[in-house]
mmCIF file of C-alpha atoms in Angstrom:
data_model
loop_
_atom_site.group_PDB
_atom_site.id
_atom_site.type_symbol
_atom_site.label_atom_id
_atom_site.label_comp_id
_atom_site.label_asym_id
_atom_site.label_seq_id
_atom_site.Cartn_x
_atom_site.Cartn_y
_atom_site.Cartn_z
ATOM 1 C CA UNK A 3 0.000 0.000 0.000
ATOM 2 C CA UNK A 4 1.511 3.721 -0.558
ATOM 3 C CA UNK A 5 2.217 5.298 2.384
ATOM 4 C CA UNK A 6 0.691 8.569 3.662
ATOM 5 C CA UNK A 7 -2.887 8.023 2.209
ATOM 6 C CA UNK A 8 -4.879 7.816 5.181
ATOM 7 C CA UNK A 9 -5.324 3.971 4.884
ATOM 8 C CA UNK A 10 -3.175 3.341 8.778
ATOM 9 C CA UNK A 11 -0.268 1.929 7.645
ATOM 10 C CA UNK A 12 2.741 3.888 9.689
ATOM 11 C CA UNK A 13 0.557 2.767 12.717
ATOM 12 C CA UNK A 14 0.069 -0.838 11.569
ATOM 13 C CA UNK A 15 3.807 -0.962 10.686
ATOM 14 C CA UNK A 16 4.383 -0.159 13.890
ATOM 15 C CA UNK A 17 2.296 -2.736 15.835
ATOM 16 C CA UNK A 18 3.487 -5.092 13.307
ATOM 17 C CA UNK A 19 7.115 -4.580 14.110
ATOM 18 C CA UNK A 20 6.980 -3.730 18.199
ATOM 19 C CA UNK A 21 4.965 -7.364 17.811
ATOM 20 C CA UNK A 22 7.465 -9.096 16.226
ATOM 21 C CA UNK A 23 10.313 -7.582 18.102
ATOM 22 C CA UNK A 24 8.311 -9.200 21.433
ATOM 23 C CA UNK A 25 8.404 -12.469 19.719
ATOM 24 C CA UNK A 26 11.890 -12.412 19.192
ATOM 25 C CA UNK A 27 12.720 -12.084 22.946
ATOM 26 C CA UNK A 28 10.037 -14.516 23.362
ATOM 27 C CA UNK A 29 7.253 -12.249 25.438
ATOM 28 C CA UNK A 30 3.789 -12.263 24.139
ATOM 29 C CA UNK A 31 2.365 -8.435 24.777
ATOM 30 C CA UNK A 32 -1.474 -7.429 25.095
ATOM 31 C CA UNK A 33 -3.213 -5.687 22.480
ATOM 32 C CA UNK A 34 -3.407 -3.175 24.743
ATOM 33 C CA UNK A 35 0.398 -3.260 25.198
ATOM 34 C CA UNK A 36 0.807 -3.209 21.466
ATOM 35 C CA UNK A 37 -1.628 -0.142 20.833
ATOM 36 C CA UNK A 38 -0.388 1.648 23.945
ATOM 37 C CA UNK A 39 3.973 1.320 22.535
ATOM 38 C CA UNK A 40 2.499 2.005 19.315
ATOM 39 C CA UNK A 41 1.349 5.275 20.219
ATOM 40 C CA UNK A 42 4.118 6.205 22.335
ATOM 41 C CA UNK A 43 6.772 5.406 19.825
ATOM 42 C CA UNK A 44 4.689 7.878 17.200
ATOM 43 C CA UNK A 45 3.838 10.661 19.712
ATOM 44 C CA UNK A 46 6.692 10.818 21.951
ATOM 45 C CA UNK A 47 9.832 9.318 19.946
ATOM 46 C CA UNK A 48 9.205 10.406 16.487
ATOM 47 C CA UNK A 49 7.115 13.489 17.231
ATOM 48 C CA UNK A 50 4.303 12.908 14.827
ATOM 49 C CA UNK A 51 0.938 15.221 15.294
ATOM 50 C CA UNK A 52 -1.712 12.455 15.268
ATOM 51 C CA UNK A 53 -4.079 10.342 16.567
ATOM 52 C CA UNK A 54 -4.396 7.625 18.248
ATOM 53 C CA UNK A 55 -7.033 5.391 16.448
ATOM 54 C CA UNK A 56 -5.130 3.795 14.254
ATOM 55 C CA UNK A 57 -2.800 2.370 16.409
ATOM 56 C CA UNK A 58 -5.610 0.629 18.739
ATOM 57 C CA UNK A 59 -7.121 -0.384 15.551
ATOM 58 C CA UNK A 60 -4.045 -2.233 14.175
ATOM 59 C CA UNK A 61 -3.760 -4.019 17.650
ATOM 60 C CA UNK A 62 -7.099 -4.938 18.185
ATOM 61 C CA UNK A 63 -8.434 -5.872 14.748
ATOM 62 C CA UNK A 64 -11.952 -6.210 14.217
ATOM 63 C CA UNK A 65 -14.731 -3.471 14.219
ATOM 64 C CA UNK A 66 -14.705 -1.452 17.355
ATOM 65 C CA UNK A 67 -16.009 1.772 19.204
ATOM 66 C CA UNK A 68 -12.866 2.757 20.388
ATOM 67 C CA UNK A 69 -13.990 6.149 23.708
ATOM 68 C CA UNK A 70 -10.638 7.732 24.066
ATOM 69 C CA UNK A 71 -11.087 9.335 27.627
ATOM 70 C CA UNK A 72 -9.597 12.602 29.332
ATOM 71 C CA UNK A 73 -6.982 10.819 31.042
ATOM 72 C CA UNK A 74 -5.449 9.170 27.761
ATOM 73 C CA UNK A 75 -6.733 6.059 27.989
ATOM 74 C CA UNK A 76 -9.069 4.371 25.703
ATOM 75 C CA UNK A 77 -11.666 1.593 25.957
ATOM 76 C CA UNK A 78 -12.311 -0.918 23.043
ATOM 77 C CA UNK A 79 -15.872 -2.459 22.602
ATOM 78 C CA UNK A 80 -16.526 -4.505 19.700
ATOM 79 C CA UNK A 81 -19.209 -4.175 17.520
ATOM 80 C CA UNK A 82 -20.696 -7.590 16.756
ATOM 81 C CA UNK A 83 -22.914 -7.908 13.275
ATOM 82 C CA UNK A 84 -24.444 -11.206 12.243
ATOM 83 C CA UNK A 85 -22.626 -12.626 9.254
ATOM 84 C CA UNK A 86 -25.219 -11.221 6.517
ATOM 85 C CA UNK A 87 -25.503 -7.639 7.946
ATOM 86 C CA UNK A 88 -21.435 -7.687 7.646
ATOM 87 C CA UNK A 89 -21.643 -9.106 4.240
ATOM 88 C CA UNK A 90 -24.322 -6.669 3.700
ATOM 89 C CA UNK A 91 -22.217 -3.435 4.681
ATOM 90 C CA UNK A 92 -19.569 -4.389 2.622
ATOM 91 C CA UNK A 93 -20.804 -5.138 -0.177
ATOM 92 C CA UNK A 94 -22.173 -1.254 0.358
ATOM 93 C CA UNK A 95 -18.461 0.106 -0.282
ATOM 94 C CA UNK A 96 -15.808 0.883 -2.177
ATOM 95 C CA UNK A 97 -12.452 1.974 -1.976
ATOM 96 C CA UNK A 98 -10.488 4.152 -4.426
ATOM 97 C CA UNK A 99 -7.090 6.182 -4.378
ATOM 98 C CA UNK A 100 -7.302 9.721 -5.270
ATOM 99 C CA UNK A 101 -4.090 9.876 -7.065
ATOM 100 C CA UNK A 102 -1.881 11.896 -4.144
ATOM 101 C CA UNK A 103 -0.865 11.199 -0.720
ATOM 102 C CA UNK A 104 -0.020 13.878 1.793
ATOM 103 C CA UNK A 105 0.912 14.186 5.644
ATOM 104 C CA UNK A 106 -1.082 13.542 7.933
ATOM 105 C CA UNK A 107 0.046 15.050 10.576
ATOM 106 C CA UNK A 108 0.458 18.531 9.106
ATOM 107 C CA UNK A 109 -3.212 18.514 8.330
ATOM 108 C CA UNK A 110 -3.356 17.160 12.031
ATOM 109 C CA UNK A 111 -1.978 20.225 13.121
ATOM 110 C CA UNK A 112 -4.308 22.460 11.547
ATOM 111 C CA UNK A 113 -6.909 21.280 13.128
ATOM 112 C CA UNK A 114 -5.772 20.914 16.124
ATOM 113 C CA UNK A 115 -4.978 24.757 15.639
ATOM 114 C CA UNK A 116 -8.583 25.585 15.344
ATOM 115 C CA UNK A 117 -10.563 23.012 17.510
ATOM 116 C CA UNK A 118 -11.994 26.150 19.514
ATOM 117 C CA UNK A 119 -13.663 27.134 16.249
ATOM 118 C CA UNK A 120 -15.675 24.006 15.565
ATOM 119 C CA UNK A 121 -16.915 22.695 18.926
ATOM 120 C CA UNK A 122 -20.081 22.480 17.849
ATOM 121 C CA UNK A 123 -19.336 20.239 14.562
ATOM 122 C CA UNK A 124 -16.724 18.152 16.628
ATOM 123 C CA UNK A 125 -19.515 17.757 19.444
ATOM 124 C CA UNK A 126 -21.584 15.984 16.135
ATOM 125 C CA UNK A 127 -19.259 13.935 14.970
ATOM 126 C CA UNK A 128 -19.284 12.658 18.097
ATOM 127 C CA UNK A 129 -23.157 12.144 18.195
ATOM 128 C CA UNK A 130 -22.860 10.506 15.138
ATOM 129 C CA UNK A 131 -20.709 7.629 16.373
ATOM 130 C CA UNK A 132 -23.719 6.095 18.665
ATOM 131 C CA UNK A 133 -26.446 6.795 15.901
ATOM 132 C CA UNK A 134 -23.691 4.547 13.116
ATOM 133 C CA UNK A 135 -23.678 2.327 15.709
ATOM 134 C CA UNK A 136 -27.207 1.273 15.534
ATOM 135 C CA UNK A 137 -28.181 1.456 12.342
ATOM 136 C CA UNK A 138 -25.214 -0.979 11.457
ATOM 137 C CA UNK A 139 -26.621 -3.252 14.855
ATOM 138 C CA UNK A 140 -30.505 -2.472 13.459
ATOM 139 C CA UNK A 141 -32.459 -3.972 11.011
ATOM 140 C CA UNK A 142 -33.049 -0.970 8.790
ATOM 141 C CA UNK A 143 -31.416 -0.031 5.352
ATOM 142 C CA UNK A 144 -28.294 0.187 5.052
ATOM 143 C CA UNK A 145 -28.957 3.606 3.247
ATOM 144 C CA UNK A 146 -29.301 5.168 6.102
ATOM 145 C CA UNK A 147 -25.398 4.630 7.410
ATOM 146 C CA UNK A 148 -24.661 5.753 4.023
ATOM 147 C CA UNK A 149 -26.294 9.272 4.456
ATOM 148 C CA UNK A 150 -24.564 9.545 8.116
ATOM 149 C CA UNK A 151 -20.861 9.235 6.390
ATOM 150 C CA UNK A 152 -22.329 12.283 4.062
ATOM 151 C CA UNK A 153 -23.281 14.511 6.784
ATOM 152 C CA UNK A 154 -19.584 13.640 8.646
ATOM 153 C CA UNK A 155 -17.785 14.194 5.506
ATOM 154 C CA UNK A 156 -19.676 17.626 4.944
ATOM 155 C CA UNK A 157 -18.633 18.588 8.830
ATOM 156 C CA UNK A 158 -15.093 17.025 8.656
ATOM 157 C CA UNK A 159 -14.168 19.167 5.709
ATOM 158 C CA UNK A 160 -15.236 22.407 7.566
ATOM 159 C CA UNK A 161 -12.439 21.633 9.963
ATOM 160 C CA UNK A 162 -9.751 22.907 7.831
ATOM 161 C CA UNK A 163 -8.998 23.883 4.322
ATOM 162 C CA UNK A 164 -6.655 21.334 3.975
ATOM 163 C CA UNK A 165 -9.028 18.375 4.316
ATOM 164 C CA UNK A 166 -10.684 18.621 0.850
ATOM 165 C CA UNK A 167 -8.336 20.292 -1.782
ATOM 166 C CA UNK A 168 -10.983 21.386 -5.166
ATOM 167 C CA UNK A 169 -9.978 18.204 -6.931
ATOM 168 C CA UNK A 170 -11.236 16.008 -3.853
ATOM 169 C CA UNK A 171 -14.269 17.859 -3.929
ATOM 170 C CA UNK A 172 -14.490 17.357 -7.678
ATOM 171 C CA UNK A 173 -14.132 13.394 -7.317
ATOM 172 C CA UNK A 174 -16.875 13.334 -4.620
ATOM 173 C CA UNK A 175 -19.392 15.480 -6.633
ATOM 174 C CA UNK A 176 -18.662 12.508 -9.493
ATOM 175 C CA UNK A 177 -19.360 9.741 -7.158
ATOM 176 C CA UNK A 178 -21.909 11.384 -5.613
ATOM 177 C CA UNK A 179 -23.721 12.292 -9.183
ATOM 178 C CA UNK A 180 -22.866 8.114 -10.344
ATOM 179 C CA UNK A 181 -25.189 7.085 -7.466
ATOM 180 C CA UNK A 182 -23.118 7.134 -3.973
ATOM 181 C CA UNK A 183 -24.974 8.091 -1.089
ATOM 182 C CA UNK A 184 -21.818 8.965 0.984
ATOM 183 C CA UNK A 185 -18.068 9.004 1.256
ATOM 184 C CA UNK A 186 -15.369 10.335 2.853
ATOM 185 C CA UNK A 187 -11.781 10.838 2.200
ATOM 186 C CA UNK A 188 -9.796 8.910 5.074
ATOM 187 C CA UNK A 189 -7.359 9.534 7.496
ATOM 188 C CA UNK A 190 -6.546 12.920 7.818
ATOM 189 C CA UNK A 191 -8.310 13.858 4.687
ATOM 190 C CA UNK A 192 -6.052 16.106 1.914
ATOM 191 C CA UNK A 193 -5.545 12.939 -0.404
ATOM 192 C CA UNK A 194 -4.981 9.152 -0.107
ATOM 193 C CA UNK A 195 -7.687 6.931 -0.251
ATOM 194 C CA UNK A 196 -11.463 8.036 -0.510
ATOM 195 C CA UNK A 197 -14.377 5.229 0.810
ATOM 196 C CA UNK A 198 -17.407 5.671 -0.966
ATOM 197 C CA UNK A 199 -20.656 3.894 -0.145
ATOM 198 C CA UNK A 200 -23.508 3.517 -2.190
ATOM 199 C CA UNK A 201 -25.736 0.417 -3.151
ATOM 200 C CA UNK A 202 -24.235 -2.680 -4.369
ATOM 201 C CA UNK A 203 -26.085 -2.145 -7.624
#
């Protein structure tokens, strides 16, 4: 996979290696001990400005609501679907590279920079992550998780400038205008890889 395209893979590199470095000296860590190096060795060795989801991701696996609380801890809770509602959900999106990577962590800063300015879009993001939740654990078209990744995209690009360059905006206006419901560039946002959902036909 190229690098720098909002896809995780400094942070899974990472778990990857600090995992098999533990195997060599024969010690089998936690997930949590995995996530929790993983994060240190990006934040407080080599400086980078992000977050920390993708390093709990990479050590955990799976499909989790990951609560990252005050006191820099996290909690992971799966997310169990049946077999069929998974199969259904995927078969909902697609995955395409924009063409251009960028760094993440300078559009991290940004933001960061002006997180007084959008409380109230970061306080709905937020909201949004219990209301994916269950529709994805419901019964109820899939359509509807489809138009929540709109409205976050529309709130995640208002975050900074950087997130959605014209051309980005240009390929989600095409997907939208094929037949996607929703779609976000992820990561960071500014290039990489953009997920698109729509229906499987």
């Amino acid at each position: 996979l190229p690098s720098r395209t909002g896809l995780g893979s400094s942070s899974t590199f990472a778990v990857g290696m600090l995992h098999a470095l533990s195997a060599l000296v024969q010690i089998m860590p936690t997930k949590m001990q995995l996530a929790e190096t993983a994060i240190h060795i990006e934040h407080e060795v080599l400086k980078e400005t992000v977050g920390c989801q993708d390093q709990v991701m990479a050590a955990f696996g799976g499909l989790n609501r990951i609560e990252f609380l005050p006191n820099d801890q996290f909690r992971v809770n799966p997310v169990i679907l049946d077999t069929q509602r998974l199969s259904d959900l995927q078969e909902h999106m697609l995955l395409f590279f924009t063409g251009f990577s960028r760094t993440a962590s300078e559009i991290a800063r940004e933001q960061i920079a002006r997180i007084g300015a959008h409380k109230n879009e970061l306080f709905r993001i937020r909201e949004m992550v219990d209301e994916a939740i269950a529709i994805l654990t419901g019964q109820g078209d899939l359509a509807e998780f489809g138009r929540l990744v709109h409205e976050s995209w529309l709130l995640k690009r208002t975050l900074s400038p950087k997130v959605a360059p014209a051309i980005v905006d240009q390929i989600y206006d095409e997907a939208l205008s094929a037949g996607a419901i929703g779609g976000k560039l992820l990561g960071a946002g500014g290039g990489g890889f953009m997920l698109v959902f729509a229906k499987p036909e």
